[in-house]
PDB file of C-alpha atoms in Angstrom:
ATOM      1  CA  UNK B 115      12.763  26.895  18.441  1.00 42.00           C
ATOM      2  CA  UNK B 116      10.626  29.871  18.749  1.00 47.00           C
ATOM      3  CA  UNK B 117      12.088  32.859  18.860  1.00 47.00           C
ATOM      4  CA  UNK B 118      11.631  35.805  21.459  1.00 48.00           C
ATOM      5  CA  UNK B 119       8.897  38.051  20.823  1.00 45.00           C
ATOM      6  CA  UNK B 120      11.572  40.836  20.777  1.00 44.00           C
ATOM      7  CA  UNK B 121      13.095  39.178  17.614  1.00 51.00           C
ATOM      8  CA  UNK B 122      10.255  38.575  15.969  1.00 53.00           C
ATOM      9  CA  UNK B 123       9.597  41.066  12.585  1.00 51.00           C
ATOM     10  CA  UNK B 124       6.751  43.410  13.548  1.00 63.00           C
ATOM     11  CA  UNK B 125       4.002  42.157  10.960  1.00 84.00           C
ATOM     12  CA  UNK B 126       2.487  40.028   8.430  1.00 91.00           C
ATOM     13  CA  UNK B 127       1.985  41.328   4.960  1.00 95.00           C
ATOM     14  CA  UNK B 128      -0.501  39.537   2.974  1.00 94.00           C
ATOM     15  CA  UNK B 129      -2.692  37.459   1.319  1.00 97.00           C
ATOM     16  CA  UNK B 130      -0.178  37.950  -1.933  1.00 98.00           C
ATOM     17  CA  UNK B 131      -0.296  35.801  -4.642  1.00 98.00           C
ATOM     18  CA  UNK B 132       1.794  32.812  -4.818  1.00 98.00           C
ATOM     19  CA  UNK B 133       3.675  31.966  -7.929  1.00 96.00           C
ATOM     20  CA  UNK B 134       6.287  29.313  -9.396  1.00 95.00           C
ATOM     21  CA  UNK B 135       9.098  31.459  -8.205  1.00 97.00           C
ATOM     22  CA  UNK B 136       8.022  31.205  -4.512  1.00 98.00           C
ATOM     23  CA  UNK B 137       8.213  27.204  -4.561  1.00 98.00           C
ATOM     24  CA  UNK B 138      11.566  26.761  -2.821  1.00 98.00           C
ATOM     25  CA  UNK B 139      10.856  28.753   0.322  1.00 98.00           C
ATOM     26  CA  UNK B 140       7.567  27.486   0.266  1.00 98.00           C
ATOM     27  CA  UNK B 141       8.892  24.454   0.868  1.00 98.00           C
ATOM     28  CA  UNK B 142      10.986  25.390   3.725  1.00 98.00           C
ATOM     29  CA  UNK B 143       8.120  26.891   5.105  1.00 98.00           C
ATOM     30  CA  UNK B 144       6.152  23.482   4.823  1.00 97.00           C
ATOM     31  CA  UNK B 145       8.647  21.215   5.902  1.00 97.00           C
ATOM     32  CA  UNK B 146       9.588  23.260   8.959  1.00 97.00           C
ATOM     33  CA  UNK B 147       6.025  23.543  10.079  1.00 96.00           C
ATOM     34  CA  UNK B 148       4.931  19.983   9.427  1.00 94.00           C
ATOM     35  CA  UNK B 149       8.160  18.724  11.336  1.00 94.00           C
ATOM     36  CA  UNK B 150       7.214  20.973  14.194  1.00 92.00           C
ATOM     37  CA  UNK B 151       3.831  19.428  14.451  1.00 88.00           C
ATOM     38  CA  UNK B 152       5.239  15.825  14.325  1.00 84.00           C
ATOM     39  CA  UNK B 153       7.520  16.858  17.313  1.00 87.00           C
ATOM     40  CA  UNK B 154       4.374  18.198  19.191  1.00 84.00           C
ATOM     41  CA  UNK B 155       2.884  15.060  18.888  1.00 80.00           C
ATOM     42  CA  UNK B 156       5.855  13.127  20.252  1.00 79.00           C
ATOM     43  CA  UNK B 157       7.384  11.903  16.708  1.00 76.00           C
ATOM     44  CA  UNK B 158      10.914  13.421  17.715  1.00 80.00           C
ATOM     45  CA  UNK B 159      13.521  12.847  15.078  1.00 82.00           C
ATOM     46  CA  UNK B 160      10.925  12.864  11.982  1.00 85.00           C
ATOM     47  CA  UNK B 161      11.611  15.379   9.285  1.00 91.00           C
ATOM     48  CA  UNK B 162       9.309  16.026   6.791  1.00 94.00           C
ATOM     49  CA  UNK B 163      10.965  16.266   3.497  1.00 96.00           C
ATOM     50  CA  UNK B 164      10.468  18.683   0.466  1.00 97.00           C
ATOM     51  CA  UNK B 165       7.779  18.511  -1.797  1.00 97.00           C
ATOM     52  CA  UNK B 166       8.371  17.556  -5.424  1.00 98.00           C
ATOM     53  CA  UNK B 167       8.166  21.118  -7.289  1.00 98.00           C
ATOM     54  CA  UNK B 168       5.979  19.901 -10.050  1.00 97.00           C
ATOM     55  CA  UNK B 169       3.386  18.973  -7.339  1.00 98.00           C
ATOM     56  CA  UNK B 170       3.741  22.539  -5.933  1.00 98.00           C
ATOM     57  CA  UNK B 171       3.031  23.696  -9.635  1.00 98.00           C
ATOM     58  CA  UNK B 172       0.038  21.781 -10.038  1.00 98.00           C
ATOM     59  CA  UNK B 173      -1.276  23.085  -6.492  1.00 98.00           C
ATOM     60  CA  UNK B 174      -0.850  26.635  -7.256  1.00 98.00           C
ATOM     61  CA  UNK B 175      -2.100  26.438 -10.865  1.00 98.00           C
ATOM     62  CA  UNK B 176      -5.138  24.377  -9.608  1.00 98.00           C
ATOM     63  CA  UNK B 177      -5.838  26.965  -6.762  1.00 98.00           C
ATOM     64  CA  UNK B 178      -5.246  30.211  -9.149  1.00 98.00           C
ATOM     65  CA  UNK B 179      -6.305  32.989  -7.052  1.00 98.00           C
ATOM     66  CA  UNK B 180      -6.633  31.059  -4.491  1.00 98.00           C
ATOM     67  CA  UNK B 181      -3.205  30.359  -3.690  1.00 98.00           C
ATOM     68  CA  UNK B 182      -1.849  33.134  -0.962  1.00 98.00           C
ATOM     69  CA  UNK B 183       0.978  33.734   0.961  1.00 98.00           C
ATOM     70  CA  UNK B 184       1.894  35.963   3.812  1.00 98.00           C
ATOM     71  CA  UNK B 185       5.349  37.892   4.476  1.00 98.00           C
ATOM     72  CA  UNK B 186       7.237  39.577   7.239  1.00 96.00           C
ATOM     73  CA  UNK B 187       8.490  43.107   6.478  1.00 93.00           C
ATOM     74  CA  UNK B 188      11.471  41.541   5.567  1.00 94.00           C
ATOM     75  CA  UNK B 189      10.065  39.989   2.554  1.00 96.00           C
ATOM     76  CA  UNK B 190      10.505  36.404   4.031  1.00 97.00           C
ATOM     77  CA  UNK B 191       7.531  33.783   3.109  1.00 98.00           C
ATOM     78  CA  UNK B 192       6.124  32.781   6.756  1.00 98.00           C
ATOM     79  CA  UNK B 193       2.836  31.509   5.984  1.00 98.00           C
ATOM     80  CA  UNK B 194       0.508  30.180   3.014  1.00 98.00           C
ATOM     81  CA  UNK B 195      -2.882  28.853   2.354  1.00 98.00           C
ATOM     82  CA  UNK B 196      -3.616  26.948  -0.982  1.00 98.00           C
ATOM     83  CA  UNK B 197      -7.630  27.128  -1.170  1.00 98.00           C
ATOM     84  CA  UNK B 198      -8.984  25.250  -4.380  1.00 98.00           C
ATOM     85  CA  UNK B 199     -12.274  25.192  -5.827  1.00 98.00           C
ATOM     86  CA  UNK B 200     -13.749  22.433  -8.152  1.00 97.00           C
ATOM     87  CA  UNK B 201     -16.743  23.226  -9.376  1.00 97.00           C
ATOM     88  CA  UNK B 202     -18.559  24.291  -6.102  1.00 97.00           C
ATOM     89  CA  UNK B 203     -16.589  22.114  -3.990  1.00 98.00           C
ATOM     90  CA  UNK B 204     -14.171  24.251  -1.990  1.00 98.00           C
ATOM     91  CA  UNK B 205     -11.059  22.803   0.161  1.00 98.00           C
ATOM     92  CA  UNK B 206      -8.093  24.366   1.598  1.00 98.00           C
ATOM     93  CA  UNK B 207      -4.449  22.627   1.237  1.00 97.00           C
ATOM     94  CA  UNK B 208      -1.417  22.552   1.883  1.00 97.00           C
ATOM     95  CA  UNK B 209      -1.631  25.745   4.405  1.00 98.00           C
ATOM     96  CA  UNK B 210       1.094  25.921   7.031  1.00 97.00           C
ATOM     97  CA  UNK B 211       2.638  28.793   9.437  1.00 98.00           C
ATOM     98  CA  UNK B 212       6.260  29.018   9.829  1.00 97.00           C
ATOM     99  CA  UNK B 213       6.715  27.597  13.577  1.00 96.00           C
ATOM    100  CA  UNK B 214       8.048  31.019  15.311  1.00 95.00           C
ATOM    101  CA  UNK B 215       4.948  32.830  13.700  1.00 96.00           C
ATOM    102  CA  UNK B 216       2.598  30.236  15.555  1.00 94.00           C
ATOM    103  CA  UNK B 217       0.279  31.354  18.371  1.00 92.00           C
ATOM    104  CA  UNK B 218       0.105  34.509  17.186  1.00 93.00           C
ATOM    105  CA  UNK B 219      -3.138  34.832  15.107  1.00 96.00           C
ATOM    106  CA  UNK B 220      -1.536  34.324  11.868  1.00 97.00           C
ATOM    107  CA  UNK B 221      -3.105  30.835  11.353  1.00 97.00           C
ATOM    108  CA  UNK B 222      -6.476  32.205  12.099  1.00 98.00           C
ATOM    109  CA  UNK B 223      -5.537  34.817   9.602  1.00 98.00           C
ATOM    110  CA  UNK B 224      -4.943  32.694   6.875  1.00 98.00           C
ATOM    111  CA  UNK B 225      -7.445  30.091   7.351  1.00 98.00           C
ATOM    112  CA  UNK B 226     -10.381  33.244   7.387  1.00 98.00           C
ATOM    113  CA  UNK B 227      -8.566  34.211   4.255  1.00 98.00           C
ATOM    114  CA  UNK B 228      -9.156  31.174   2.432  1.00 98.00           C
ATOM    115  CA  UNK B 229     -12.872  30.788   3.642  1.00 98.00           C
ATOM    116  CA  UNK B 230     -13.416  34.336   2.446  1.00 98.00           C
ATOM    117  CA  UNK B 231     -11.886  33.662  -0.939  1.00 98.00           C
ATOM    118  CA  UNK B 232     -13.983  30.233  -1.388  1.00 98.00           C
ATOM    119  CA  UNK B 233     -16.885  31.966  -0.439  1.00 98.00           C
ATOM    120  CA  UNK B 234     -16.589  34.763  -2.708  1.00 98.00           C
ATOM    121  CA  UNK B 235     -15.937  32.294  -5.520  1.00 98.00           C
ATOM    122  CA  UNK B 236     -19.322  30.431  -5.175  1.00 98.00           C
ATOM    123  CA  UNK B 237     -18.192  27.327  -2.796  1.00 98.00           C
ATOM    124  CA  UNK B 238     -20.910  25.272  -1.196  1.00 98.00           C
ATOM    125  CA  UNK B 239     -18.620  23.259   0.517  1.00 98.00           C
ATOM    126  CA  UNK B 240     -15.483  24.667   2.248  1.00 98.00           C
ATOM    127  CA  UNK B 241     -13.328  21.699   4.075  1.00 98.00           C
ATOM    128  CA  UNK B 242     -10.114  20.548   4.809  1.00 98.00           C
ATOM    129  CA  UNK B 243      -8.253  17.535   6.378  1.00 97.00           C
ATOM    130  CA  UNK B 244      -6.125  17.117   9.430  1.00 95.00           C
ATOM    131  CA  UNK B 245      -4.588  14.452  11.477  1.00 91.00           C
ATOM    132  CA  UNK B 246      -6.797  12.824  13.553  1.00 92.00           C
ATOM    133  CA  UNK B 247      -4.291  12.220  16.557  1.00 87.00           C
ATOM    134  CA  UNK B 248      -3.619  15.790  16.494  1.00 89.00           C
ATOM    135  CA  UNK B 249      -6.092  17.640  18.981  1.00 91.00           C
ATOM    136  CA  UNK B 250      -4.735  21.131  19.020  1.00 92.00           C
ATOM    137  CA  UNK B 251      -5.394  21.359  14.985  1.00 93.00           C
ATOM    138  CA  UNK B 252      -8.999  19.884  15.640  1.00 96.00           C
ATOM    139  CA  UNK B 253      -9.741  22.347  18.551  1.00 96.00           C
ATOM    140  CA  UNK B 254      -8.132  25.390  16.352  1.00 97.00           C
ATOM    141  CA  UNK B 255     -10.211  24.593  13.340  1.00 98.00           C
ATOM    142  CA  UNK B 256     -13.398  23.884  15.532  1.00 98.00           C
ATOM    143  CA  UNK B 257     -13.183  27.459  17.022  1.00 98.00           C
ATOM    144  CA  UNK B 258     -13.256  28.662  13.303  1.00 98.00           C
ATOM    145  CA  UNK B 259     -16.541  27.025  12.505  1.00 98.00           C
ATOM    146  CA  UNK B 260     -15.685  23.444  11.174  1.00 98.00           C
ATOM    147  CA  UNK B 261     -17.054  20.390  12.618  1.00 98.00           C
ATOM    148  CA  UNK B 262     -15.208  16.998  12.220  1.00 97.00           C
ATOM    149  CA  UNK B 263     -16.876  14.502   9.912  1.00 96.00           C
ATOM    150  CA  UNK B 264     -15.514  11.020   9.499  1.00 95.00           C
ATOM    151  CA  UNK B 265     -12.160   9.592   8.540  1.00 97.00           C
ATOM    152  CA  UNK B 266     -10.516   9.383   5.275  1.00 97.00           C
ATOM    153  CA  UNK B 267      -8.657   6.151   4.931  1.00 98.00           C
ATOM    154  CA  UNK B 268      -5.514   5.725   2.551  1.00 98.00           C
ATOM    155  CA  UNK B 269      -5.732   1.974   1.055  1.00 98.00           C
ATOM    156  CA  UNK B 270      -2.987   1.015  -1.416  1.00 98.00           C
ATOM    157  CA  UNK B 271      -3.127  -2.177  -3.765  1.00 98.00           C
ATOM    158  CA  UNK B 272       0.001  -3.869  -5.513  1.00 97.00           C
ATOM    159  CA  UNK B 273       0.165  -2.826  -9.102  1.00 96.00           C
ATOM    160  CA  UNK B 274      -0.780  -6.178 -11.579  1.00 91.00           C
ATOM    161  CA  UNK B 275      -1.297  -7.041 -15.089  1.00 83.00           C
ATOM    162  CA  UNK B 276      -4.352  -5.895 -16.575  1.00 70.00           C
ATOM    163  CA  UNK B 277      -6.881  -8.315 -17.325  1.00 67.00           C
ATOM    164  CA  UNK B 278      -9.679  -5.965 -19.084  1.00 63.00           C
ATOM    165  CA  UNK B 279     -11.131  -2.937 -18.761  1.00 68.00           C
ATOM    166  CA  UNK B 280      -9.854   0.817 -18.666  1.00 91.00           C
ATOM    167  CA  UNK B 281      -8.727   3.337 -21.413  1.00 95.00           C
ATOM    168  CA  UNK B 282      -6.036   6.306 -20.848  1.00 96.00           C
ATOM    169  CA  UNK B 283      -7.111   9.477 -21.468  1.00 97.00           C
ATOM    170  CA  UNK B 284      -3.618  10.576 -22.786  1.00 95.00           C
ATOM    171  CA  UNK B 285      -4.015   7.613 -25.631  1.00 95.00           C
ATOM    172  CA  UNK B 286      -7.035   9.717 -27.107  1.00 95.00           C
ATOM    173  CA  UNK B 287      -6.859  12.536 -29.207  1.00 88.00           C
ATOM    174  CA  UNK B 288      -8.457  15.586 -30.748  1.00 85.00           C
ATOM    175  CA  UNK B 289     -12.089  15.528 -30.260  1.00 93.00           C
ATOM    176  CA  UNK B 290     -12.222  12.193 -28.678  1.00 95.00           C
ATOM    177  CA  UNK B 291     -10.126  13.354 -25.529  1.00 96.00           C
ATOM    178  CA  UNK B 292     -12.291  16.689 -25.361  1.00 96.00           C
ATOM    179  CA  UNK B 293     -15.535  14.515 -25.346  1.00 97.00           C
ATOM    180  CA  UNK B 294     -13.933  12.351 -22.751  1.00 97.00           C
ATOM    181  CA  UNK B 295     -13.498  15.261 -20.190  1.00 98.00           C
ATOM    182  CA  UNK B 296     -16.784  16.450 -20.982  1.00 97.00           C
ATOM    183  CA  UNK B 297     -18.171  12.970 -20.198  1.00 98.00           C
ATOM    184  CA  UNK B 298     -16.083  12.988 -16.691  1.00 98.00           C
ATOM    185  CA  UNK B 299     -17.358  16.490 -15.677  1.00 98.00           C
ATOM    186  CA  UNK B 300     -21.206  15.561 -16.709  1.00 98.00           C
ATOM    187  CA  UNK B 301     -20.542  12.008 -14.435  1.00 98.00           C
ATOM    188  CA  UNK B 302     -19.269  13.645 -11.583  1.00 97.00           C
ATOM    189  CA  UNK B 303     -21.878  16.135 -11.442  1.00 96.00           C
ATOM    190  CA  UNK B 304     -24.313  13.789 -11.641  1.00 96.00           C
ATOM    191  CA  UNK B 305     -23.190  11.660  -8.777  1.00 96.00           C
ATOM    192  CA  UNK B 306     -22.425  14.658  -6.603  1.00 95.00           C
ATOM    193  CA  UNK B 307     -23.967  18.072  -7.729  1.00 94.00           C
ATOM    194  CA  UNK B 308     -21.582  20.773  -8.328  1.00 95.00           C
ATOM    195  CA  UNK B 309     -18.386  18.667  -8.364  1.00 97.00           C
ATOM    196  CA  UNK B 310     -16.425  19.440 -11.489  1.00 98.00           C
ATOM    197  CA  UNK B 311     -12.531  18.138 -11.806  1.00 98.00           C
ATOM    198  CA  UNK B 312     -11.716  18.951 -15.394  1.00 97.00           C
ATOM    199  CA  UNK B 313      -9.385  21.802 -14.622  1.00 97.00           C
ATOM    200  CA  UNK B 314      -7.490  19.252 -12.444  1.00 98.00           C
ATOM    201  CA  UNK B 315      -7.460  16.690 -15.317  1.00 98.00           C
ATOM    202  CA  UNK B 316      -6.188  19.434 -17.986  1.00 97.00           C
ATOM    203  CA  UNK B 317      -3.419  20.495 -15.478  1.00 98.00           C
ATOM    204  CA  UNK B 318      -2.236  17.135 -14.544  1.00 98.00           C
ATOM    205  CA  UNK B 319      -1.766  16.124 -18.316  1.00 96.00           C
ATOM    206  CA  UNK B 320      -0.216  19.681 -19.080  1.00 96.00           C
ATOM    207  CA  UNK B 321       2.570  19.109 -16.669  1.00 98.00           C
ATOM    208  CA  UNK B 322       3.072  15.253 -17.375  1.00 97.00           C
ATOM    209  CA  UNK B 323       2.102  14.388 -13.559  1.00 98.00           C
ATOM    210  CA  UNK B 324      -0.024  11.493 -14.513  1.00 98.00           C
ATOM    211  CA  UNK B 325      -3.203  10.098 -16.158  1.00 98.00           C
ATOM    212  CA  UNK B 326      -7.003   9.970 -16.104  1.00 98.00           C
ATOM    213  CA  UNK B 327      -8.142   6.243 -16.519  1.00 98.00           C
ATOM    214  CA  UNK B 328     -11.704   5.764 -18.183  1.00 98.00           C
ATOM    215  CA  UNK B 329     -13.781   3.071 -17.811  1.00 97.00           C
ATOM    216  CA  UNK B 330     -16.857   1.930 -20.004  1.00 96.00           C
ATOM    217  CA  UNK B 331     -20.007   0.062 -19.985  1.00 93.00           C
ATOM    218  CA  UNK B 332     -21.727  -0.403 -23.666  1.00 91.00           C
ATOM    219  CA  UNK B 333     -19.569   2.316 -24.801  1.00 90.00           C
ATOM    220  CA  UNK B 334     -20.360   4.854 -22.193  1.00 95.00           C
ATOM    221  CA  UNK B 335     -17.952   6.213 -19.603  1.00 97.00           C
ATOM    222  CA  UNK B 336     -19.227   4.894 -16.047  1.00 98.00           C
ATOM    223  CA  UNK B 337     -16.183   5.575 -14.169  1.00 98.00           C
ATOM    224  CA  UNK B 338     -12.947   7.668 -13.970  1.00 98.00           C
ATOM    225  CA  UNK B 339      -9.960   8.130 -12.083  1.00 98.00           C
ATOM    226  CA  UNK B 340      -7.518  11.264 -12.042  1.00 98.00           C
ATOM    227  CA  UNK B 341      -3.964   9.793 -10.824  1.00 98.00           C
ATOM    228  CA  UNK B 342      -0.688  11.229 -10.320  1.00 98.00           C
ATOM    229  CA  UNK B 343       2.592   8.865 -10.761  1.00 98.00           C
ATOM    230  CA  UNK B 344       5.053  11.472 -10.480  1.00 97.00           C
ATOM    231  CA  UNK B 345       6.915  11.106  -6.968  1.00 97.00           C
ATOM    232  CA  UNK B 346       5.205  13.501  -4.142  1.00 96.00           C
ATOM    233  CA  UNK B 347       8.688  14.087  -2.411  1.00 96.00           C
ATOM    234  CA  UNK B 348      11.388  15.960  -4.019  1.00 95.00           C
ATOM    235  CA  UNK B 349      14.351  13.696  -5.131  1.00 93.00           C
ATOM    236  CA  UNK B 350      12.437  10.274  -4.502  1.00 93.00           C
ATOM    237  CA  UNK B 351      11.886   7.617  -7.179  1.00 91.00           C
ATOM    238  CA  UNK B 352       8.421   6.631  -8.276  1.00 92.00           C
ATOM    239  CA  UNK B 353       6.697   4.236  -6.109  1.00 93.00           C
ATOM    240  CA  UNK B 354       3.119   4.762  -6.096  1.00 97.00           C
ATOM    241  CA  UNK B 355       0.157   5.703  -8.116  1.00 98.00           C
ATOM    242  CA  UNK B 356      -1.805   8.187  -6.215  1.00 98.00           C
ATOM    243  CA  UNK B 357      -5.740   8.493  -6.910  1.00 98.00           C
ATOM    244  CA  UNK B 358      -6.718  12.136  -6.515  1.00 98.00           C
ATOM    245  CA  UNK B 359     -10.373  11.861  -7.989  1.00 98.00           C
ATOM    246  CA  UNK B 360     -12.337   8.983  -8.646  1.00 98.00           C
ATOM    247  CA  UNK B 361     -15.946   8.667  -9.631  1.00 98.00           C
ATOM    248  CA  UNK B 362     -18.315   5.512 -10.358  1.00 98.00           C
ATOM    249  CA  UNK B 363     -21.629   5.836 -11.595  1.00 97.00           C
ATOM    250  CA  UNK B 364     -21.991   2.260  -9.191  1.00 96.00           C
ATOM    251  CA  UNK B 365     -20.344   0.322  -6.969  1.00 95.00           C
ATOM    252  CA  UNK B 366     -20.299  -2.756  -9.101  1.00 96.00           C
ATOM    253  CA  UNK B 367     -17.793  -1.210 -11.392  1.00 97.00           C
ATOM    254  CA  UNK B 368     -15.283  -1.126  -8.637  1.00 97.00           C
ATOM    255  CA  UNK B 369     -13.582  -4.261  -9.405  1.00 95.00           C
ATOM    256  CA  UNK B 370     -13.072  -3.165 -13.170  1.00 96.00           C
ATOM    257  CA  UNK B 371     -11.654   0.130 -12.050  1.00 97.00           C
ATOM    258  CA  UNK B 372      -9.138  -1.973  -9.646  1.00 97.00           C
ATOM    259  CA  UNK B 373      -7.941  -3.770 -12.421  1.00 95.00           C
ATOM    260  CA  UNK B 374      -7.693  -0.824 -14.772  1.00 96.00           C
ATOM    261  CA  UNK B 375      -5.654   1.200 -11.501  1.00 97.00           C
ATOM    262  CA  UNK B 376      -3.270  -1.792 -11.052  1.00 96.00           C
ATOM    263  CA  UNK B 377      -2.400  -1.581 -14.662  1.00 95.00           C
ATOM    264  CA  UNK B 378      -1.852   2.065 -14.679  1.00 95.00           C
ATOM    265  CA  UNK B 379       0.357   1.400 -11.822  1.00 96.00           C
ATOM    266  CA  UNK B 380       2.370  -0.930 -13.698  1.00 95.00           C
ATOM    267  CA  UNK B 381       2.917   0.816 -16.576  1.00 93.00           C
ATOM    268  CA  UNK B 382       3.876   3.802 -14.691  1.00 94.00           C
ATOM    269  CA  UNK B 383       6.782   2.053 -13.289  1.00 95.00           C
ATOM    270  CA  UNK B 384       4.954   2.089  -9.447  1.00 97.00           C
ATOM    271  CA  UNK B 385       4.834  -0.889  -7.133  1.00 96.00           C
ATOM    272  CA  UNK B 386       1.439  -0.435  -6.092  1.00 97.00           C
ATOM    273  CA  UNK B 387      -1.408   2.739  -6.106  1.00 98.00           C
ATOM    274  CA  UNK B 388      -3.394   4.236  -3.334  1.00 98.00           C
ATOM    275  CA  UNK B 389      -6.552   5.856  -3.117  1.00 98.00           C
ATOM    276  CA  UNK B 390      -7.859   7.840  -0.125  1.00 98.00           C
ATOM    277  CA  UNK B 391     -11.370   6.714   0.938  1.00 98.00           C
ATOM    278  CA  UNK B 392     -14.033   8.794   2.357  1.00 96.00           C
ATOM    279  CA  UNK B 393     -15.772   6.835   5.344  1.00 94.00           C
ATOM    280  CA  UNK B 394     -19.156   7.307   4.084  1.00 93.00           C
ATOM    281  CA  UNK B 395     -18.147   5.292   1.250  1.00 95.00           C
ATOM    282  CA  UNK B 396     -18.629   1.992   3.040  1.00 95.00           C
ATOM    283  CA  UNK B 397     -19.340  -0.419   0.399  1.00 96.00           C
ATOM    284  CA  UNK B 398     -16.468   0.708  -1.715  1.00 97.00           C
ATOM    285  CA  UNK B 399     -14.073   0.481   1.104  1.00 98.00           C
ATOM    286  CA  UNK B 400     -15.258  -3.090   1.861  1.00 98.00           C
ATOM    287  CA  UNK B 401     -14.515  -3.719  -1.835  1.00 98.00           C
ATOM    288  CA  UNK B 402     -10.993  -2.473  -1.576  1.00 98.00           C
ATOM    289  CA  UNK B 403      -9.994  -4.786   1.724  1.00 98.00           C
ATOM    290  CA  UNK B 404     -11.530  -7.762  -0.160  1.00 98.00           C
ATOM    291  CA  UNK B 405      -9.733  -6.881  -3.100  1.00 97.00           C
ATOM    292  CA  UNK B 406      -6.271  -7.277  -0.851  1.00 97.00           C
ATOM    293  CA  UNK B 407      -6.029  -3.422   0.237  1.00 98.00           C
ATOM    294  CA  UNK B 408      -3.950  -2.558   3.102  1.00 98.00           C
ATOM    295  CA  UNK B 409      -4.590   0.640   5.146  1.00 98.00           C
ATOM    296  CA  UNK B 410      -1.553   2.594   5.189  1.00 97.00           C
ATOM    297  CA  UNK B 411      -2.819   6.224   6.891  1.00 95.00           C
ATOM    298  CA  UNK B 412      -6.097   8.379   8.079  1.00 96.00           C
ATOM    299  CA  UNK B 413      -6.854  11.677   7.982  1.00 96.00           C
ATOM    300  CA  UNK B 414      -9.911  13.495   9.601  1.00 97.00           C
ATOM    301  CA  UNK B 415     -11.884  15.435   6.910  1.00 97.00           C
ATOM    302  CA  UNK B 416     -13.619  18.483   8.812  1.00 98.00           C
ATOM    303  CA  UNK B 417     -16.301  20.960   6.753  1.00 98.00           C
ATOM    304  CA  UNK B 418     -17.189  24.396   7.712  1.00 98.00           C
ATOM    305  CA  UNK B 419     -20.738  23.921   9.321  1.00 98.00           C
ATOM    306  CA  UNK B 420     -22.077  26.671   7.092  1.00 98.00           C
ATOM    307  CA  UNK B 421     -20.850  24.991   3.904  1.00 98.00           C
ATOM    308  CA  UNK B 422     -20.996  21.190   4.436  1.00 97.00           C
ATOM    309  CA  UNK B 423     -20.391  18.345   2.022  1.00 94.00           C
ATOM    310  CA  UNK B 424     -23.213  17.679  -0.690  1.00 87.00           C
ATOM    311  CA  UNK B 425     -24.248  14.090  -0.273  1.00 87.00           C
ATOM    312  CA  UNK B 426     -24.032  12.012  -3.365  1.00 88.00           C
ATOM    313  CA  UNK B 427     -26.863  11.110  -5.346  1.00 84.00           C
ATOM    314  CA  UNK B 428     -25.531   7.710  -6.387  1.00 88.00           C
ATOM    315  CA  UNK B 429     -22.405   5.953  -7.090  1.00 95.00           C
ATOM    316  CA  UNK B 430     -19.039   6.763  -5.696  1.00 97.00           C
ATOM    317  CA  UNK B 431     -17.234   9.864  -5.630  1.00 97.00           C
ATOM    318  CA  UNK B 432     -13.702   9.996  -4.113  1.00 98.00           C
ATOM    319  CA  UNK B 433     -12.131  13.701  -3.733  1.00 97.00           C
ATOM    320  CA  UNK B 434      -8.672  13.954  -2.087  1.00 94.00           C
ATOM    321  CA  UNK B 435      -8.237  17.241   0.159  1.00 96.00           C
ATOM    322  CA  UNK B 436      -4.602  17.005  -0.344  1.00 91.00           C
ATOM    323  CA  UNK B 437      -2.300  17.118  -2.963  1.00 87.00           C
TER     324      UNK B 437
END
C-alpha cells in the first residue's frame, strides 16, 4: 500500500554504485516492486521470490559502473537500475522502484540515468524488455523514447543424452580456453557488428554459474551458447539451464547446438534448457518448435528510437536482455 505523501522521505539520493553488500535490500525492493506490478495486472496473490544472490553478483559485475541505486534520506534503497554494455549493445535490467515511491518521477530518473551512462559508454543500441500485457510499462517507456519491437519468446526443451557435437569451455585449459573466448568474440562481431560477450563468459566461469558450449565444423568454432545452470531463485533446486547468449554462423548448425544444450542440461542436473528467442529469428524459432520446444513466456523488446538494434549480417544471434 502506498504511504501518504506526508510520510514519504523528502528526497531520493542517487545514483550511487551497487556493491555486493547491497544484494539483500535490492532483493527486497525487486520482490516488492514486481509483486505490486503483478497485482496491478490482476494477478492477486502472486509473490515474486528473491533472486539467487549469485545471480545478483553476476549482474553487478557485468554492469560495472552501470549498476546504480537510489536511497531515501534515511539511507534505505528505494530504486535501482542495472545497465549492461556488451561491446556496443546496451540494455537495462533489472530495474525497479519501491512501490511507495512510484508515481513521483523516480522511475523516469533511473531510466534516464541508465540511458546517459550507456550513451557515454559508447552504446549504439539501448534497449530493455517488459511484459507485453503491461500497458502502463509500455506507455511509460514510450514516453522516454523507446519503441516496441517484436516479442521475445521463451522456449524450453527437455534435457537429453548427447549424440554428438559440443565442447564445454570449462574443459579447455590455458591458451586453448583463451583462444576459444577470442573466437567467440570474433564470431559474435561477425554475425552482428559491435556485439561482444567475452566479459559475460568470463564472469560466468569465475562465479561457477554455468558454462559455455562450443560447436565446431572442421575444427572451426561455428557457434557458442553461454548458459547458467545455477538456480535463478534463492533457495530453489536446479531445474533449468538458461541460455543467456547464443550465436551461430548459420541456421543449419541449430540441431547440433540443440543436442549440445540438451546434454549440458542433463550433465548440470537440470530437467530442461530454456532459450529466449527474439522474434526476428524466425527460422531458428521454427527449428526449436519442430524439435519439440514448448513456449513458456513472452516479453516485449523495446529499444530507444535513437539507438536501435543492429541488424544481423547473417546467422543467428540471441541476446537475453534479462538476467
